[in-house]
Amino acid sequence: MFASVKAFEGQQYSTLKRQCLQSGLLFEDPRFPATDDSLFYQGNRIGRVVWKRPRELCEDPHLFVDGISAHDLHQGQLGNCWFVAACSSLASRESLWQKVIPDWKEQEWDTEKPDSYGGIFHFRFWRFGEWVDVVIDDRLPTVDNQLVYCHSNDSNEFWSALVEKAYAKVYGCYEALDGGNTADALVDFTGGVSEPVDLLECQMATDEAARNQLFERVLKVHNRDGLISCSIRATTVEDMEARLDCGLVKGHAYAVTDVRKVRLGHGLLAYFKSEKLHMIRMRNPWGEKEWSGPWSDSSEEWNKVSKSEREKLGVTVQDDGEFWMTFDDFCQYFTDLILCRLINTSYLSIHKTWEEEVMRGSWRHRQDPLRNRSGGCINHKATFLQNPQYVFDVKKVEDEVLICLQQKEKRATPKEGKGENLAIGFDIHQVELNRKYRMHSAQQKVAGSIYINSRCVFLRKELKEGRYVIIPTTFDPGQQGDFLLRVFTDVPSDCKFRVDRFRELTLDEPPQTCWTGMCGYPQLVTQVHVLNAEGLQGQDSNGAVDPYVIITCEGERVRSQVHKDTRCPNFDIKGLFYRKKPKEGVHIEIYNKNMIMDTFLGQVVMFSDPNERQEQHTLHLRDKGSRQDSDLPGTLTVRLITSTTLTNI
């Protein structure tokens, strides 16, 4: 996973540390100096800041004191609760924080070997498709001898302050972290995929069935080491950081630190009762101000749970910012939930395995319509199909697909301000099974994401077998930027790929080569859309008909899936043919799937008229080579779309 870790700004940790130890000088980072430029991009607003090393703040500094915990973090004088909440989630996952804080034992202060300390640390974050290793020195901003920003409960514990400094370096300065999205930090810590859930829009507070289904999803993400965050939406400026009567704070990111089904009752009786309560535990990055409703730290509801169960859950009666709620109450008060999944791509895992495909692309504006790649969303019909297009196949009858579109972030440009994300999104169109070239006319849209100016947009969708084109776009045409497109599909038990031929469509039509003069160049492009069939006859040994259709044109074949046990299949498949001999027909054949040899059920031959843009026919099936008066039982409905301009389809 880390074989291809990239050194941020070319700074190699091992080389720099060796130089420091050889020279006997503590590291001073020239790329992130101890000046106001590393703190602000709009000017100093907190007074005189003194940068101090941990040994100047305490006698016995440590990276960790008694391990790492969500309780180690306190926000400080920066509006980055989104980052601190993500750190709280990270602290609860040893396998994850050890990736963000590599070689942590080697980086720890060693009192027995003081000469081995060079004042240098390094941390790793997942940035735009790759892990980057970020080097910093240990000089931290202080006012009145106190850390200004993120700090721990223990005055001699510094992991949270150092991770925050490395993250601020990536973004250009500390102030660039003022206000942000927890989902982005969760992805940066894991390389996972964040799925936002709008609890209001999904009506989770009132829909019990949907709420129970969501709890199982949240529990699964938690049990598989995913990270989770939540918040209560603030609708006005006055609402930001407003505390509700129940103790919760609006516009504030909370880290979810545990999800459980809690058994009610005492003694052996509790183990024979089926009643379990859906519970969720959260932490306020401020380290105080907790939920005061049912199941809060000192509420009487905990008397319903045995002492051993309470100890297992880690229930404490103190204002440490961490508290339990029932999932019903959670959905009543909270409005937004973020599930950061760690997508398992290991074939050796006992858990569900996904196949991942990744594409990098760009929106680039050009005057030439055939070269323009910034056409805006589907509202801009004249330019929408000028955007980048990516094709992939779903090989299963129906498959769950996860799609994540991420734009290259503009926050890390402090001299120009934070930088505003573009409003981005994508549409998915089902296309012909043999589509090889770019779409130039609208196809069947089967799904689409929302458009939002966040770093990532995510969609989870069930897709049927077929070929699809993803069109990632900015909301408005003419906008430019880079993006990362990630597609995950379910991997079957035999470990064969489900997503096939995931690639960008770059050509508008078949290329002309040196063989074109001899072999001919297409004169006509025809789209064949086989809709359905009725009244098919014939049967296999089980008395059923399992039909499928094959479309053939000039030696190219397109085949549908098998439709089980039906005489009236809804094929709904398309083929696209670039034809050098327009006078030759398109052959459409129907077969019945059998174990030994498939049975021919009939065929039709269609001749497309280049002067007709679109035709729809209901045709009688015939035997191979027979005349028109030898019709077979059954009919076939077919739509033909023809064009003399190759780039019209």
PDB file of N, CA, C and O in Angstrom, residues 95-132:
ATOM      1  N   SER A  95      -5.074   0.396  13.475  1.00  0.00           N
ATOM      2  CA  SER A  95      -4.560   0.045  12.153  1.00  0.00           C
ATOM      3  C   SER A  95      -4.496   1.257  11.237  1.00  0.00           C
ATOM      4  O   SER A  95      -3.683   1.299  10.306  1.00  0.00           O
ATOM      5  N   LEU A  96      -5.348   2.269  11.510  1.00  0.00           N
ATOM      6  CA  LEU A  96      -5.376   3.458  10.662  1.00  0.00           C
ATOM      7  C   LEU A  96      -4.396   4.519  11.122  1.00  0.00           C
ATOM      8  O   LEU A  96      -3.671   5.103  10.321  1.00  0.00           O
ATOM      9  N   TRP A  97      -4.374   4.796  12.442  1.00  0.00           N
ATOM     10  CA  TRP A  97      -3.473   5.868  12.878  1.00  0.00           C
ATOM     11  C   TRP A  97      -2.018   5.484  12.703  1.00  0.00           C
ATOM     12  O   TRP A  97      -1.147   6.349  12.555  1.00  0.00           O
ATOM     13  N   GLN A  98      -1.710   4.185  12.702  1.00  0.00           N
ATOM     14  CA  GLN A  98      -0.324   3.779  12.482  1.00  0.00           C
ATOM     15  C   GLN A  98       0.112   4.001  11.030  1.00  0.00           C
ATOM     16  O   GLN A  98       1.313   4.013  10.737  1.00  0.00           O
ATOM     17  N   LYS A  99      -0.873   4.169  10.119  1.00  0.00           N
ATOM     18  CA  LYS A  99      -0.531   4.537   8.739  1.00  0.00           C
ATOM     19  C   LYS A  99      -0.297   6.038   8.628  1.00  0.00           C
ATOM     20  O   LYS A  99       0.587   6.485   7.898  1.00  0.00           O
ATOM     21  N   VAL A 100      -1.107   6.808   9.355  1.00  0.00           N
ATOM     22  CA  VAL A 100      -0.945   8.262   9.343  1.00  0.00           C
ATOM     23  C   VAL A 100       0.299   8.671  10.126  1.00  0.00           C
ATOM     24  O   VAL A 100       0.989   9.635   9.760  1.00  0.00           O
ATOM     25  N   ILE A 101       0.587   7.943  11.203  1.00  0.00           N
ATOM     26  CA  ILE A 101       1.768   8.226  12.035  1.00  0.00           C
ATOM     27  C   ILE A 101       2.721   7.035  11.905  1.00  0.00           C
ATOM     28  O   ILE A 101       2.757   6.148  12.769  1.00  0.00           O
ATOM     29  N   PRO A 102       3.479   6.961  10.821  1.00  0.00           N
ATOM     30  CA  PRO A 102       4.348   5.792  10.611  1.00  0.00           C
ATOM     31  C   PRO A 102       5.551   5.825  11.546  1.00  0.00           C
ATOM     32  O   PRO A 102       5.946   6.887  12.049  1.00  0.00           O
ATOM     33  N   ASP A 103       6.138   4.677  11.766  1.00  0.00           N
ATOM     34  CA  ASP A 103       7.364   4.583  12.583  1.00  0.00           C
ATOM     35  C   ASP A 103       7.209   5.329  13.900  1.00  0.00           C
ATOM     36  O   ASP A 103       8.123   6.029  14.352  1.00  0.00           O
ATOM     37  N   TRP A 104       6.031   5.214  14.517  1.00  0.00           N
ATOM     38  CA  TRP A 104       5.760   6.062  15.681  1.00  0.00           C
ATOM     39  C   TRP A 104       6.704   5.763  16.847  1.00  0.00           C
ATOM     40  O   TRP A 104       7.059   6.666  17.617  1.00  0.00           O
ATOM     41  N   LYS A 105       7.128   4.529  16.984  1.00  0.00           N
ATOM     42  CA  LYS A 105       8.069   4.210  18.067  1.00  0.00           C
ATOM     43  C   LYS A 105       9.418   4.869  17.810  1.00  0.00           C
ATOM     44  O   LYS A 105      10.065   5.384  18.729  1.00  0.00           O
ATOM     45  N   GLU A 106       9.829   4.864  16.558  1.00  0.00           N
ATOM     46  CA  GLU A 106      11.112   5.482  16.204  1.00  0.00           C
ATOM     47  C   GLU A 106      11.044   7.002  16.320  1.00  0.00           C
ATOM     48  O   GLU A 106      12.053   7.664  16.583  1.00  0.00           O
ATOM     49  N   GLN A 107       9.824   7.572  16.139  1.00  0.00           N
ATOM     50  CA  GLN A 107       9.669   9.021  16.216  1.00  0.00           C
ATOM     51  C   GLN A 107       9.493   9.523  17.658  1.00  0.00           C
ATOM     52  O   GLN A 107       9.564  10.718  17.906  1.00  0.00           O
ATOM     53  N   GLU A 108       9.237   8.620  18.570  1.00  0.00           N
ATOM     54  CA  GLU A 108       9.021   8.994  19.968  1.00  0.00           C
ATOM     55  C   GLU A 108      10.324   9.514  20.598  1.00  0.00           C
ATOM     56  O   GLU A 108      11.423   9.104  20.212  1.00  0.00           O
ATOM     57  N   TRP A 109      10.180  10.439  21.562  1.00  0.00           N
ATOM     58  CA  TRP A 109      11.345  10.904  22.315  1.00  0.00           C
ATOM     59  C   TRP A 109      11.943   9.741  23.107  1.00  0.00           C
ATOM     60  O   TRP A 109      11.207   8.968  23.749  1.00  0.00           O
ATOM     61  N   ASP A 110      13.230   9.575  23.044  1.00  0.00           N
ATOM     62  CA  ASP A 110      13.912   8.498  23.769  1.00  0.00           C
ATOM     63  C   ASP A 110      14.828   9.137  24.824  1.00  0.00           C
ATOM     64  O   ASP A 110      15.877   9.709  24.502  1.00  0.00           O
ATOM     65  N   THR A 111      14.393   9.057  26.092  1.00  0.00           N
ATOM     66  CA  THR A 111      15.165   9.695  27.175  1.00  0.00           C
ATOM     67  C   THR A 111      16.543   9.064  27.345  1.00  0.00           C
ATOM     68  O   THR A 111      17.478   9.715  27.825  1.00  0.00           O
ATOM     69  N   GLU A 112      16.681   7.797  26.960  1.00  0.00           N
ATOM     70  CA  GLU A 112      17.970   7.119  27.104  1.00  0.00           C
ATOM     71  C   GLU A 112      18.930   7.474  25.972  1.00  0.00           C
ATOM     72  O   GLU A 112      20.137   7.277  26.082  1.00  0.00           O
ATOM     73  N   LYS A 113      18.382   7.964  24.848  1.00  0.00           N
ATOM     74  CA  LYS A 113      19.226   8.334  23.701  1.00  0.00           C
ATOM     75  C   LYS A 113      18.855   9.732  23.222  1.00  0.00           C
ATOM     76  O   LYS A 113      18.273   9.912  22.148  1.00  0.00           O
ATOM     77  N   PRO A 114      19.157  10.751  24.001  1.00  0.00           N
ATOM     78  CA  PRO A 114      18.770  12.117  23.620  1.00  0.00           C
ATOM     79  C   PRO A 114      19.426  12.576  22.326  1.00  0.00           C
ATOM     80  O   PRO A 114      18.896  13.440  21.627  1.00  0.00           O
ATOM     81  N   ASP A 115      20.583  11.991  21.997  1.00  0.00           N
ATOM     82  CA  ASP A 115      21.278  12.402  20.777  1.00  0.00           C
ATOM     83  C   ASP A 115      20.589  11.887  19.511  1.00  0.00           C
ATOM     84  O   ASP A 115      20.953  12.290  18.400  1.00  0.00           O
ATOM     85  N   SER A 116      19.598  10.984  19.675  1.00  0.00           N
ATOM     86  CA  SER A 116      18.905  10.430  18.501  1.00  0.00           C
ATOM     87  C   SER A 116      17.732  11.296  18.066  1.00  0.00           C
ATOM     88  O   SER A 116      17.032  10.970  17.107  1.00  0.00           O
ATOM     89  N   TYR A 117      17.524  12.414  18.768  1.00  0.00           N
ATOM     90  CA  TYR A 117      16.388  13.281  18.450  1.00  0.00           C
ATOM     91  C   TYR A 117      16.847  14.429  17.553  1.00  0.00           C
ATOM     92  O   TYR A 117      17.821  15.127  17.869  1.00  0.00           O
ATOM     93  N   GLY A 118      16.152  14.616  16.449  1.00  0.00           N
ATOM     94  CA  GLY A 118      16.551  15.639  15.494  1.00  0.00           C
ATOM     95  C   GLY A 118      15.547  16.749  15.313  1.00  0.00           C
ATOM     96  O   GLY A 118      15.699  17.588  14.406  1.00  0.00           O
ATOM     97  N   GLY A 119      14.463  16.758  16.123  1.00  0.00           N
ATOM     98  CA  GLY A 119      13.451  17.801  15.985  1.00  0.00           C
ATOM     99  C   GLY A 119      12.659  17.693  14.698  1.00  0.00           C
ATOM    100  O   GLY A 119      12.123  18.698  14.205  1.00  0.00           O
ATOM    101  N   ILE A 120      12.563  16.496  14.132  1.00  0.00           N
ATOM    102  CA  ILE A 120      11.893  16.285  12.844  1.00  0.00           C
ATOM    103  C   ILE A 120      10.892  15.140  12.968  1.00  0.00           C
ATOM    104  O   ILE A 120      11.152  14.138  13.660  1.00  0.00           O
ATOM    105  N   PHE A 121       9.737  15.307  12.338  1.00  0.00           N
ATOM    106  CA  PHE A 121       8.687  14.280  12.325  1.00  0.00           C
ATOM    107  C   PHE A 121       8.151  14.145  10.905  1.00  0.00           C
ATOM    108  O   PHE A 121       8.343  15.038  10.061  1.00  0.00           O
ATOM    109  N   HIS A 122       7.468  13.019  10.658  1.00  0.00           N
ATOM    110  CA  HIS A 122       6.782  12.882   9.363  1.00  0.00           C
ATOM    111  C   HIS A 122       5.461  12.135   9.553  1.00  0.00           C
ATOM    112  O   HIS A 122       5.322  11.275  10.428  1.00  0.00           O
ATOM    113  N   PHE A 123       4.494  12.515   8.726  1.00  0.00           N
ATOM    114  CA  PHE A 123       3.151  11.935   8.773  1.00  0.00           C
ATOM    115  C   PHE A 123       2.671  11.705   7.344  1.00  0.00           C
ATOM    116  O   PHE A 123       3.197  12.315   6.395  1.00  0.00           O
ATOM    117  N   ARG A 124       1.674  10.832   7.206  1.00  0.00           N
ATOM    118  CA  ARG A 124       1.211  10.463   5.858  1.00  0.00           C
ATOM    119  C   ARG A 124      -0.277  10.720   5.695  1.00  0.00           C
ATOM    120  O   ARG A 124      -1.079  10.385   6.576  1.00  0.00           O
ATOM    121  N   PHE A 125      -0.619  11.292   4.547  1.00  0.00           N
ATOM    122  CA  PHE A 125      -2.015  11.556   4.197  1.00  0.00           C
ATOM    123  C   PHE A 125      -2.260  11.099   2.763  1.00  0.00           C
ATOM    124  O   PHE A 125      -1.363  11.141   1.919  1.00  0.00           O
ATOM    125  N   TRP A 126      -3.509  10.687   2.507  1.00  0.00           N
ATOM    126  CA  TRP A 126      -3.915  10.280   1.157  1.00  0.00           C
ATOM    127  C   TRP A 126      -4.419  11.517   0.434  1.00  0.00           C
ATOM    128  O   TRP A 126      -5.418  12.109   0.835  1.00  0.00           O
ATOM    129  N   ARG A 127      -3.724  11.909  -0.620  1.00  0.00           N
ATOM    130  CA  ARG A 127      -4.061  13.142  -1.319  1.00  0.00           C
ATOM    131  C   ARG A 127      -4.227  12.883  -2.809  1.00  0.00           C
ATOM    132  O   ARG A 127      -3.277  12.533  -3.508  1.00  0.00           O
ATOM    133  N   PHE A 128      -5.455  13.018  -3.286  1.00  0.00           N
ATOM    134  CA  PHE A 128      -5.757  12.936  -4.716  1.00  0.00           C
ATOM    135  C   PHE A 128      -5.190  11.669  -5.356  1.00  0.00           C
ATOM    136  O   PHE A 128      -4.530  11.683  -6.372  1.00  0.00           O
ATOM    137  N   GLY A 129      -5.461  10.546  -4.686  1.00  0.00           N
ATOM    138  CA  GLY A 129      -5.127   9.258  -5.276  1.00  0.00           C
ATOM    139  C   GLY A 129      -3.779   8.685  -4.909  1.00  0.00           C
ATOM    140  O   GLY A 129      -3.418   7.605  -5.398  1.00  0.00           O
ATOM    141  N   GLU A 130      -3.006   9.369  -4.056  1.00  0.00           N
ATOM    142  CA  GLU A 130      -1.721   8.814  -3.657  1.00  0.00           C
ATOM    143  C   GLU A 130      -1.394   9.225  -2.224  1.00  0.00           C
ATOM    144  O   GLU A 130      -1.863  10.250  -1.733  1.00  0.00           O
ATOM    145  N   TRP A 131      -0.597   8.385  -1.558  1.00  0.00           N
ATOM    146  CA  TRP A 131      -0.159   8.700  -0.202  1.00  0.00           C
ATOM    147  C   TRP A 131       1.065   9.603  -0.280  1.00  0.00           C
ATOM    148  O   TRP A 131       1.995   9.342  -1.042  1.00  0.00           O
ATOM    149  N   VAL A 132       1.040  10.679   0.512  1.00  0.00           N
ATOM    150  CA  VAL A 132       2.176  11.602   0.555  1.00  0.00           C
ATOM    151  C   VAL A 132       2.756  11.610   1.961  1.00  0.00           C
ATOM    152  O   VAL A 132       2.025  11.532   2.947  1.00  0.00           O
TER     153      VAL A 132
END
